[in-house]
Coordinates of C-alpha atoms and ligand atoms in Angstrom, one line a residue:
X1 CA 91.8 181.6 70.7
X2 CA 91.8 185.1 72.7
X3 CA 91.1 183.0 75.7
X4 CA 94.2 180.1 75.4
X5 CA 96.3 183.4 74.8
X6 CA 94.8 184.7 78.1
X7 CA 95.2 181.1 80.2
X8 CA 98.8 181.0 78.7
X9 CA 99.5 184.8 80.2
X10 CA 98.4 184.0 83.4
X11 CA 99.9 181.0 83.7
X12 CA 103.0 182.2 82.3
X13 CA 103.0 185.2 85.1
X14 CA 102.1 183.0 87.7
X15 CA 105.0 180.9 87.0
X16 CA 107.0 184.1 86.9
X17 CA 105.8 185.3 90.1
X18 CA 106.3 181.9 91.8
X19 CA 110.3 181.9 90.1
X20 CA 110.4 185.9 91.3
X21 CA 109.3 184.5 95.2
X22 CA 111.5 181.7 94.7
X23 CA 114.7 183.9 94.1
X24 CA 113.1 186.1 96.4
X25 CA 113.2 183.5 99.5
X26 CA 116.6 182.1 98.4
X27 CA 118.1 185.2 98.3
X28 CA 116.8 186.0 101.5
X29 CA 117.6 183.0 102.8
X30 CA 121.3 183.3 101.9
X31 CA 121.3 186.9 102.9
X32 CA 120.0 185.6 106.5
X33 CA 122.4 183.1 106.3
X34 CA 125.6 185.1 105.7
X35 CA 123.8 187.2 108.0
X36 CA 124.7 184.1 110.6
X37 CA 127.9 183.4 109.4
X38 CA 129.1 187.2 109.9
X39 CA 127.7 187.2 113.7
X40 CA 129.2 184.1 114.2
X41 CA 132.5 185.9 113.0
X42 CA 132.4 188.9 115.1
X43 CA 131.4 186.5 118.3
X44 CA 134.7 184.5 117.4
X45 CA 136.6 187.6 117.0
X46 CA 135.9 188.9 120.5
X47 CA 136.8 185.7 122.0
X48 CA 139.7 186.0 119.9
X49 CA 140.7 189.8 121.0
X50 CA 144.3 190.4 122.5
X51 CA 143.7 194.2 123.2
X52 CA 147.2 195.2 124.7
X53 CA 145.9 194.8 128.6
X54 CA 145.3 191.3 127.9
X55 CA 148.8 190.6 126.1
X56 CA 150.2 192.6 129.3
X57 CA 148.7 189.8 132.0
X58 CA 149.8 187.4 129.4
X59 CA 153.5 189.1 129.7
X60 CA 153.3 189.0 133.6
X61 CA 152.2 185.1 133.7
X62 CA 155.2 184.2 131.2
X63 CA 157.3 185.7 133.3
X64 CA 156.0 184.3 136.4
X65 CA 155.5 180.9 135.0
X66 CA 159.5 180.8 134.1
X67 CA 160.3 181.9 137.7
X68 CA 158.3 178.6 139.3
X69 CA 159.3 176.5 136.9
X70 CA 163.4 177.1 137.9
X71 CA 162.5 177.0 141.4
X72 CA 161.3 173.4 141.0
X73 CA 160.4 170.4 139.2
X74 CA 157.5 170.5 138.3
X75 CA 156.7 173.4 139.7
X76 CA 155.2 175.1 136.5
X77 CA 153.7 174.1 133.6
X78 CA 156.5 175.3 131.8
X79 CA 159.4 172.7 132.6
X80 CA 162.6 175.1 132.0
X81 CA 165.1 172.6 131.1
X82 CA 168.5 173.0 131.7
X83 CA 170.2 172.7 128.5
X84 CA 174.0 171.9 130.0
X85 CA 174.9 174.4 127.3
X86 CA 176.7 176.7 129.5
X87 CA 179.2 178.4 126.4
X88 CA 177.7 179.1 123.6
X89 CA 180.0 179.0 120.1
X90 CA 181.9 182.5 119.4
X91 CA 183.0 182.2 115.9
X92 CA 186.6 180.9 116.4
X93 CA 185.4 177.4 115.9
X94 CA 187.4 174.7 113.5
X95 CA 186.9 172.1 111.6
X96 CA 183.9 169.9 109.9
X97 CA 180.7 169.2 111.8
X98 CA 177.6 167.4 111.1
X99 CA 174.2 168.6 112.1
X100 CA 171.3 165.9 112.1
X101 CA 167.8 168.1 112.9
X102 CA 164.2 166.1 113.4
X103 CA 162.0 168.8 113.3
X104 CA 158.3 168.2 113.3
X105 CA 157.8 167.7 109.7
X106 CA 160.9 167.1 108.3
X107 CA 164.4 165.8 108.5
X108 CA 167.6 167.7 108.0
X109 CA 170.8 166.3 107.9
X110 CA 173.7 168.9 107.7
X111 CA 177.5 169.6 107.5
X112 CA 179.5 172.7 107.7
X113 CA 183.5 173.7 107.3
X114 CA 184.2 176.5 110.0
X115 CA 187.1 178.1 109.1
X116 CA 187.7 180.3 112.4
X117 CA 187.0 184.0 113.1
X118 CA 187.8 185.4 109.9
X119 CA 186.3 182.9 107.1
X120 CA 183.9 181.3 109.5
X121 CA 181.5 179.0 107.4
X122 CA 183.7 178.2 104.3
X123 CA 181.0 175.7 103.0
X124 CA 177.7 174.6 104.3
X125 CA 175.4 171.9 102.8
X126 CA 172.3 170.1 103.8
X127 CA 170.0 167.7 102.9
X128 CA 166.0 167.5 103.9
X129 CA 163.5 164.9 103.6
X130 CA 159.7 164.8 104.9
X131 CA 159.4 162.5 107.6
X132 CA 157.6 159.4 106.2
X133 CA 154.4 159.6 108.0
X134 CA 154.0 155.9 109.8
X135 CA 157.3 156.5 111.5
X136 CA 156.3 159.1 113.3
X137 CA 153.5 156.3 115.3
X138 CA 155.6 153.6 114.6
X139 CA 158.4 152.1 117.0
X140 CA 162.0 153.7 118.5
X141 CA 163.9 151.1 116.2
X142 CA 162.6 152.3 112.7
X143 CA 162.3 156.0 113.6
X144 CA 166.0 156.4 114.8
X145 CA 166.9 153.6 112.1
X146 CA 165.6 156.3 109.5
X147 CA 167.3 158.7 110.9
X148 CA 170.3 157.1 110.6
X149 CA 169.7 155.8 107.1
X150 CA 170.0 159.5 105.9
X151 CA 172.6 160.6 107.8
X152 CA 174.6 157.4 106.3
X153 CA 174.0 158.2 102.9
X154 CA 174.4 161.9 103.3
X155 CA 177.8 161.8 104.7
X156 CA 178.7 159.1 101.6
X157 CA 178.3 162.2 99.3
X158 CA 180.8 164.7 101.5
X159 CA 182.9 166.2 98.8
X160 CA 186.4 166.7 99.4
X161 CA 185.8 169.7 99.9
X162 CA 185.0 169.0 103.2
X163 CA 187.8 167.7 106.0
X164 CA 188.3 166.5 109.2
X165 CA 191.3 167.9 110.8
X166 CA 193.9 165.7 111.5
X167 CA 192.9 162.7 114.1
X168 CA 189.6 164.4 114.7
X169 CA 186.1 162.3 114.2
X170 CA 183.1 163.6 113.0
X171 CA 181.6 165.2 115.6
X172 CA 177.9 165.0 115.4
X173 CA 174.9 167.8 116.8
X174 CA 172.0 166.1 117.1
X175 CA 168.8 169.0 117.2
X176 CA 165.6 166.9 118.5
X177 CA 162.5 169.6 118.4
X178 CA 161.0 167.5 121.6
X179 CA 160.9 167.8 125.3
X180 CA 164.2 165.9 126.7
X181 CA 165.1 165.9 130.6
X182 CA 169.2 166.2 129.8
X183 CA 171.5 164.5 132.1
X184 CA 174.6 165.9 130.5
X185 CA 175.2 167.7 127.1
X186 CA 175.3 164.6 125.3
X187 CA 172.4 162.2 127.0
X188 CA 168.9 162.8 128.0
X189 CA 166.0 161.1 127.8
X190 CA 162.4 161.6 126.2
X191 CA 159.7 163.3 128.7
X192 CA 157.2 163.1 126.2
X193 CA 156.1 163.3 122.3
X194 CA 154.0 166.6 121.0
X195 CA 153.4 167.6 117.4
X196 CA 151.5 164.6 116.6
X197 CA 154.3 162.0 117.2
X198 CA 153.4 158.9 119.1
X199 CA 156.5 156.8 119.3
X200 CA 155.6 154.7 122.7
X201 CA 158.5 153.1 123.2
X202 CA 160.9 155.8 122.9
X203 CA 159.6 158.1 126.3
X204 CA 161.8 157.3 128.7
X205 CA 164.7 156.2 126.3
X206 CA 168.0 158.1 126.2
X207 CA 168.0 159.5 122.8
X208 CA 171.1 160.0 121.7
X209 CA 172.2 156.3 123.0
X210 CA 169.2 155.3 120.7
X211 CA 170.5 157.3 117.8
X212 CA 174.0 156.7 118.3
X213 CA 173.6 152.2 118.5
X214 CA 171.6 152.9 114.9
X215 CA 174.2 154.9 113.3
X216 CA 176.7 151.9 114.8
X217 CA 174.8 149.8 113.2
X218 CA 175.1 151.2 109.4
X219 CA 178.7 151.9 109.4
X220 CA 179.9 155.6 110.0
X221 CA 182.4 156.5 112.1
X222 CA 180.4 159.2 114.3
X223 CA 179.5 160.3 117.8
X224 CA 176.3 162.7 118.8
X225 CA 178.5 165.2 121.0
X226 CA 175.4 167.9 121.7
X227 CA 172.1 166.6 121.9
X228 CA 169.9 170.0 121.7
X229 CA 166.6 171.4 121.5
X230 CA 165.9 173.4 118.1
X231 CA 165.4 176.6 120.5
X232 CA 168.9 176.0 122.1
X233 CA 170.2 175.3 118.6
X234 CA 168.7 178.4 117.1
X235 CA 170.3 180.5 120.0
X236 CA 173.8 178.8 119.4
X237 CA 173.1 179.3 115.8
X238 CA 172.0 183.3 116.2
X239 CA 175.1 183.3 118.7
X240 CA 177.5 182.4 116.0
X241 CA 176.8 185.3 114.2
X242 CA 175.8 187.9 116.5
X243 CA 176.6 188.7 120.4
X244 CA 173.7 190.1 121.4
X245 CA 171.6 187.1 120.9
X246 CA 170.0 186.2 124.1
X247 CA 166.8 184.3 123.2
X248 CA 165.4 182.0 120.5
X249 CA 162.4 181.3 120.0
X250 CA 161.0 178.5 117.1
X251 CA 157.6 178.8 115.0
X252 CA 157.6 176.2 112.7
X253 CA 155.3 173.2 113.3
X254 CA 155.4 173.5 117.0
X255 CA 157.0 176.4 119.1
X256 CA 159.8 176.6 121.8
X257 CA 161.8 179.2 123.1
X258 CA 165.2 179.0 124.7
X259 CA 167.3 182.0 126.4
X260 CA 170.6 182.2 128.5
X261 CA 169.6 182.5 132.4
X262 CA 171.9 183.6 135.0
X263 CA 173.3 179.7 136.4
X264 CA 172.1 181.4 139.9
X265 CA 168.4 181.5 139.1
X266 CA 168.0 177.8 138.8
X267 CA 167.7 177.0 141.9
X268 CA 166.6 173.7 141.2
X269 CA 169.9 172.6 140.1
X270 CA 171.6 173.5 143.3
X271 CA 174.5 174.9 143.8
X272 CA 176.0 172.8 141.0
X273 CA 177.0 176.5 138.6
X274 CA 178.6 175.9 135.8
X275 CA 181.6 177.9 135.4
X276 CA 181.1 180.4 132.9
X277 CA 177.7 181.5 135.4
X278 CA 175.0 180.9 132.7
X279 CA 173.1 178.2 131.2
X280 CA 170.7 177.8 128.6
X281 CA 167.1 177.0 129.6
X282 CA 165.0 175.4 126.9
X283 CA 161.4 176.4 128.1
X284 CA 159.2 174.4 126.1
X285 CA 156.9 176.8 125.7
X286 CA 154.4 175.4 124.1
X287 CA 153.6 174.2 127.1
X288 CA 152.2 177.0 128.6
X289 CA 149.2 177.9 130.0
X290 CA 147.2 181.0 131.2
X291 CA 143.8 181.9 132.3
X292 CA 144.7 185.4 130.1
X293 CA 144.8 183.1 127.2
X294 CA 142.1 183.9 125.1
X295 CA 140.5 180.5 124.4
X296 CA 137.3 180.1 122.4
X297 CA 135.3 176.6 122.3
X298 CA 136.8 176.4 118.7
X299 CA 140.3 175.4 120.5
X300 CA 138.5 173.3 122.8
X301 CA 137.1 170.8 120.4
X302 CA 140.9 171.0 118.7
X303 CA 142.6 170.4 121.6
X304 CA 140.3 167.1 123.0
X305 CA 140.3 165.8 119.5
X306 CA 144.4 165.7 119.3
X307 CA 147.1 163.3 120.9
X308 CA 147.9 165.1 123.6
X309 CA 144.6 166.7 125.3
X310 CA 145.2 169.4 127.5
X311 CA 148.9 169.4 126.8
X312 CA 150.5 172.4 125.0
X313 CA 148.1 174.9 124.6
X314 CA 150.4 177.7 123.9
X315 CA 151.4 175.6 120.7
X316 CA 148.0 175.0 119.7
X317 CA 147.0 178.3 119.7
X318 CA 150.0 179.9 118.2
X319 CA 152.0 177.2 116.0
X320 CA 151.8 175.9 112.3
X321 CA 150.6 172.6 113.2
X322 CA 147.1 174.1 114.3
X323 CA 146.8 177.5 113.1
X324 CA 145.6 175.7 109.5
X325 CA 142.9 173.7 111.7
X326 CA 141.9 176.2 114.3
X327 CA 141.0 178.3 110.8
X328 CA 139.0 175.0 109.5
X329 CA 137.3 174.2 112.5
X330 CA 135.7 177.6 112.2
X331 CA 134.7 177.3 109.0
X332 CA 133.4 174.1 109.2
X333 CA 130.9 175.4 111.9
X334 CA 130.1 178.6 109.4
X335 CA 129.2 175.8 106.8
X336 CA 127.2 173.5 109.4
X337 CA 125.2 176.6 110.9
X338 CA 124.8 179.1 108.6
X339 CA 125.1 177.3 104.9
X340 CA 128.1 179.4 104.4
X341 CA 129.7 177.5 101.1
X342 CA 126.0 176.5 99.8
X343 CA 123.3 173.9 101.7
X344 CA 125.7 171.2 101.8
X345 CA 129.1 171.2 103.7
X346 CA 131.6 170.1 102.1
X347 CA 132.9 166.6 103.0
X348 CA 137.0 167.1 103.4
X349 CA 136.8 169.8 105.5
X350 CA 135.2 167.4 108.1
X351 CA 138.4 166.1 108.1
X352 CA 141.0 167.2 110.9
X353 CA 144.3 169.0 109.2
X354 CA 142.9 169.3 105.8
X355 CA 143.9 172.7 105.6
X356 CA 147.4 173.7 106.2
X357 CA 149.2 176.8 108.1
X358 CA 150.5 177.6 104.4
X359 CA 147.0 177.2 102.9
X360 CA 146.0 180.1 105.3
X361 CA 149.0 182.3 104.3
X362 CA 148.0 182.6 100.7
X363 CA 144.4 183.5 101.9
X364 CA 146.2 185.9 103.7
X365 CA 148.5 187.3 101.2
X366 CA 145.7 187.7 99.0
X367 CA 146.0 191.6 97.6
X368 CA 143.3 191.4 94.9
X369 CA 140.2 193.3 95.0
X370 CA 138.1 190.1 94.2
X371 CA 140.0 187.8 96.4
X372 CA 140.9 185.6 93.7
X373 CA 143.4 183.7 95.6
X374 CA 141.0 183.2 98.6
X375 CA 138.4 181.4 95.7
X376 CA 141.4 179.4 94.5
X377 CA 142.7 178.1 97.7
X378 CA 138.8 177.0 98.6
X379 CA 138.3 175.5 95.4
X380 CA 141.3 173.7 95.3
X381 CA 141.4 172.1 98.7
X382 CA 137.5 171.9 99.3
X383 CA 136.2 171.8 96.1
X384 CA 134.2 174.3 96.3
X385 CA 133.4 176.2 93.3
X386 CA 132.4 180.0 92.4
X387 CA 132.4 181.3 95.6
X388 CA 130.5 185.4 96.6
X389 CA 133.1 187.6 97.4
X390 CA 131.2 188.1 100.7
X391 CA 132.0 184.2 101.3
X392 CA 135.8 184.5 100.3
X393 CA 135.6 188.2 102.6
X394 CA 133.9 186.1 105.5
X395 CA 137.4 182.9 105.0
X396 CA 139.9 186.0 104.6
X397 CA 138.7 187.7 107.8
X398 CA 139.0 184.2 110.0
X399 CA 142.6 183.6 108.7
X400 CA 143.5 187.1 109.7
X401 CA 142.1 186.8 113.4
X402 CA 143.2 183.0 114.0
X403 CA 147.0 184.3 112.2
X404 CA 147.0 187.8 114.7
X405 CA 146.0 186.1 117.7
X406 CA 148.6 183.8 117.4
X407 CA 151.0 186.0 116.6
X408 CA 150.5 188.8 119.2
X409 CA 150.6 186.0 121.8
X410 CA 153.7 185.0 120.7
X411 CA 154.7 188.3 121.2
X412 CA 153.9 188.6 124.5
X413 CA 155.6 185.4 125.1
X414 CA 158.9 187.0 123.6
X415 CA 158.4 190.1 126.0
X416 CA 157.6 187.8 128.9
X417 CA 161.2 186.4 128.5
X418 CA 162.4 189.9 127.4
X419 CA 160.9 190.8 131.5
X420 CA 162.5 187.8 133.2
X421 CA 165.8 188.7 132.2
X422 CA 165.5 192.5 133.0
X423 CA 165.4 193.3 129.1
X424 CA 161.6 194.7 128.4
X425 CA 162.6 198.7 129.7
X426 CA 161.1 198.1 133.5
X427 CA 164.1 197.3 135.3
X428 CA 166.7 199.6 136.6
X429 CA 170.1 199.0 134.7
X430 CA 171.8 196.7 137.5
X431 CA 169.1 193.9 137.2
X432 CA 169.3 191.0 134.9
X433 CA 171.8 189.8 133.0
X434 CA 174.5 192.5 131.9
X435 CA 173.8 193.7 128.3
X436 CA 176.6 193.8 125.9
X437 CA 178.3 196.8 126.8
X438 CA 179.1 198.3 122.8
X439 CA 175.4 198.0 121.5
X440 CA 173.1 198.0 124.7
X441 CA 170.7 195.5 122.4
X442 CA 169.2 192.6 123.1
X443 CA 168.5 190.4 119.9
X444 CA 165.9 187.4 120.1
X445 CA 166.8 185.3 116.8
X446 CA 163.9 183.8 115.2
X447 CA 163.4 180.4 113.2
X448 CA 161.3 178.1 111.8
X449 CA 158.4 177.9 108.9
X450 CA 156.0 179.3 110.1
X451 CA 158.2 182.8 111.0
X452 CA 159.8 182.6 108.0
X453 CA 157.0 182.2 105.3
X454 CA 154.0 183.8 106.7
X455 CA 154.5 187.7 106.6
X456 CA 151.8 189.3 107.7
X457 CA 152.2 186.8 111.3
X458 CA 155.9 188.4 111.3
X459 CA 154.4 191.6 111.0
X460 CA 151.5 191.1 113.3
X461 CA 154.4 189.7 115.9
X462 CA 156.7 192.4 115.2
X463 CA 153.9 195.3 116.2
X464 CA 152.2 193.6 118.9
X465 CA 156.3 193.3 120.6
X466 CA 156.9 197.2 119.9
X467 CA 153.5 197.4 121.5
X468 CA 154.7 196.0 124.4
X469 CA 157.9 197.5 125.0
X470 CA 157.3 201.1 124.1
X471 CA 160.5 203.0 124.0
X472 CA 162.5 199.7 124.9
X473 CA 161.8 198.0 121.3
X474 CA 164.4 200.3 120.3
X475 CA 166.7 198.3 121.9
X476 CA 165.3 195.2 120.9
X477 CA 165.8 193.5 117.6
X478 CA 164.1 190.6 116.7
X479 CA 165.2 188.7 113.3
X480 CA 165.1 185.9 111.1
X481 CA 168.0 183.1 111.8
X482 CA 167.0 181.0 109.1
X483 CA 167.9 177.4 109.8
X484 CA 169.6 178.4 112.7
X485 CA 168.6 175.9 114.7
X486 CA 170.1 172.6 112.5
X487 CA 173.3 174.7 112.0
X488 CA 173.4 175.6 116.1
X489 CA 173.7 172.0 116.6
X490 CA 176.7 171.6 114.1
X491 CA 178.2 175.0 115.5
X492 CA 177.9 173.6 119.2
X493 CA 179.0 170.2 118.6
X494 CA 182.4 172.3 117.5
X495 CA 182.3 174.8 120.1
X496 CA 182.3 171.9 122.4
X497 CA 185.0 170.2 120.5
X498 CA 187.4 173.6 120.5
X499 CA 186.7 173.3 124.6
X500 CA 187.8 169.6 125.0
X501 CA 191.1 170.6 122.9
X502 CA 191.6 173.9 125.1
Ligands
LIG113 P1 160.0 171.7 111.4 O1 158.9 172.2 112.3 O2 159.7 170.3 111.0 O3 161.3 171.8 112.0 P2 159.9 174.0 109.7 O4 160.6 174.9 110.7 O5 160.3 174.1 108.3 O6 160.0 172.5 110.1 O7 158.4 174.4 109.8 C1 157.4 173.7 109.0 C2 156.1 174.3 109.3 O8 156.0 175.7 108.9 C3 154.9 173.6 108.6 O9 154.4 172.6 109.3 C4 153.9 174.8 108.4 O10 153.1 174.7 109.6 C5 154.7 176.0 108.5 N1 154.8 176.6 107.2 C6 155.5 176.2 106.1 N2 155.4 177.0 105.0 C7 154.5 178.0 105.4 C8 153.9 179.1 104.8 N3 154.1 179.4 103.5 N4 153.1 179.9 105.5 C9 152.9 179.6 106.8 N5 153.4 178.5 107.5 C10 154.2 177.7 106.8
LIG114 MG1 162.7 172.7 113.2

């Protein structure tokens, strides 16, 4: 009996010591594989670093970049477009306007009552819809069909309200958040599609002709006076308000940035100036490119597995379309290489977009000293359940250095523009554009998603531009001009309007 008691305590220990070296080697394991996920961090991090030198040569090349591409066609990455918007609205404007906006995401349609300089917008209402998906591969016809569609039933609901004035139409500002070569303010055609749209048949098409047959087509009685950019429609929109706006710049799905340039420093358009001696040059900035960039192998693999391959890289690195994937891409290879969310990775983040900009946000807002919302957002999207804080530290800290590198270079795009137009503190007084004699500021009005809803990239941006400019931020203000950029279209279309009556 003494001896089965015996054989059961050594069996019973050596069971226990095998369990012990068991745990033993699995928590070594993990330890050694966190171990690999935290180096991996810190390698992405310093390939992700914008120490203030770097945003500096990034600065220079904006700068430099905006100069060659108004010199020539093509003779920059960045195509500076002439807008033809050469007066911007001054809040004396009349009447009703309608604002139609296709954003990269979603669809706006708007209208607004401007009741002059002292009541200025009596009434303002809009409409917004997700763009369905399969339109945005789909043909010309059904996408400006749709568009059209909305439009026809949103302007069935104008209240009363809302009025004409006598023997006027209903002027329309069409905002079109992709690159357009313009041929006056209301025609241009399509250079190409970003953003994930792929509508074929549409490049080379004359958009507003396109929009303006479908809206024929269902009834209204409307014309598309202003076809603009969502940068140029932001700056109208900031304009409106404020005098000191100068540039605009868009972070929503994609990016832009638009400013007023001096009509003399295009010297591609010839000597063709338009009278008031400025213009509006939509950049399409997401377009640019830098060797200062600081490009890791993570937006390699993201930008040959998109649409457009080697097209946009600004916008990939710094806009809400791919700041949500750059974030899962490097997770993804935490999970393949070092186990990080257990031995087997989990299927949906092998797919492409499966984690949103806003999904990165709440990581990001995340306060709590256990990370909660970090766990939540992983479980919910990935399905991945009870995860270490060291896991949820590891998924907070690559939101935070995806989200600040974006944001600092955005940054030093807005100071790169800031430069061109003798704005960042570096240029004596006389060069430039004149500033606004009462308040000596400059103010770059910002819009889209992105800016609006993800604080801590506002704050990132906001420090990274005060960075930049020393002393001169204090003549700088950057701000929120929410939905400036569907409004700016309404708000030109009636600036253009008040000019045509003049
Ligand atoms: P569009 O680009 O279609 O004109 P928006 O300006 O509204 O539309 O931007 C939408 C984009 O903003 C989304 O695609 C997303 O990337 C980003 N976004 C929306 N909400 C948030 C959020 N809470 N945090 C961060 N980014 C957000
Ligand atoms: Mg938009």
């Amino acid at each position: 009996m003494g001896k089965v008691v015996a054989g059961v305590a050594i069996v019973c220990a050596a069971a226990a010591c095998a369990a012990a070296a068991v745990t033993v080697s699995y928590r070594m394991r993990v330890r050694s594989q966190r171990h690999h996920a935290r180096s991996f961090l810190l390698e992405f991090q310093e390939a992700c670093a914008t120490p203030v030198a770097r945003l500096r040569q990034v600065v220079d090349a904006m700068a430099v970049e905006m100069h060659a591409g108004l010199v020539s066609e093509g003779g920059s990455r960045l195509k500076m477009l002439p807008s033809y918007v050469d007066q911007l609205p001054e809040g004396d404007e009349k009447g009703l306007y309608y604002a139609v906006d296709l954003g990269g995401t979603n669809f706006r349609a708007l209208r607004v009552q401007l009741g002059g300089k002292e009541s200025r917008v009596i009434k303002q209402e809009y409409e917004e819809v997700a763009i369905p998906p399969e339109l945005m591969i789909g043909t010309s016809e059904e996408l400006f069909d749709f568009i059209a569609k909305e439009l026809t039933s949103f302007v069935a609901r104008e209240g009363d309200d809302f009025q004409p004035s006598a023997g006027q139409s209903r002027d329309i500002g069409f905002t079109f958040s992709f690159p357009v070569q313009q041929t006056a303010l209301n025609s241009g055609t399509l250079l190409n599609w970003t953003k994930g749209f792929k509508v074929v048949d549409a490049i080379g098409q004359d958009v507003v002709a396109a929009l303006q047959r479908c809206i024929q087509k269902r009834g209204p009685e409307m014309r598309i006076t202003a076809l603009v950019n969502d940068a140029v429609g932001a700056l109208a929109g900031g304009r409106y308000w404020n005098e000191d706006v100068m540039i605009a710049v868009i972070l929503g799905t994609g990016t832009n940035a638009a400013y007023v340039e001096r009509a003399q420093a295009i010297s591609k358009c010839g000597s063709t100036f338009p009278k008031s001696g400025e213009m509006v040059i939509n950049m399409e900035w997401g377009n640019f490119w830098s060797s200062h960039l600081p490009r890791t192998p993570v937006d390699e693999t993201l930008d040959n597995e998109t649409m457009n391959p080697g097209e946009q890289g600004f916008e990939k690195m710094i806009s809400g379309m791919y700041l949500g994937d750059v974030v899962r891409r490097v997770l993804l290879k935490m999970a393949q290489e070092a186990a990080l969310f257990g031995p087997n990775v989990p299927r949906k983040m092998l797919e492409a977009f499966s984690l949103g900009t806003p999904d990165i946000s709440k990581i990001h807002a995340d306060e709590s000293s256990d990370l909660k919302v970090v766990g939540n957002v992983l479980r919910d999207v990935y399905g991945i359940q009870n995860t270490s804080l060291a896991v949820r530290k590891i998924v907070y800290e690559v939101c935070d250095t995806v989200a600040e590198r974006g944001a600092r270079l955005a940054a030093a795009g807005i100071v790169g523009i800031l430069k061109k137009i003798g704005r960042d503190g570096t240029h004596s007084k006389d060069v430039g554009s004149p500033v606004h004699p009462e308040s000596g500021k400059t103010v770059v009005a910002m819009d889209g998603g992105l800016y609006e809803r993800y604080s801590k990239f506002r704050a990132y941006m906001q420090a990274a531009a005060a960075e930049l400019l020393g002393d001169a931020s204090k003549d700088v203000v950057i701000e929120l001009s929410k939905d400036g950029s569907g409004i700016g279209a309404a708000l030109l279309a009636a600036s253009i309007a008040k000019n045509r009556r003049k």
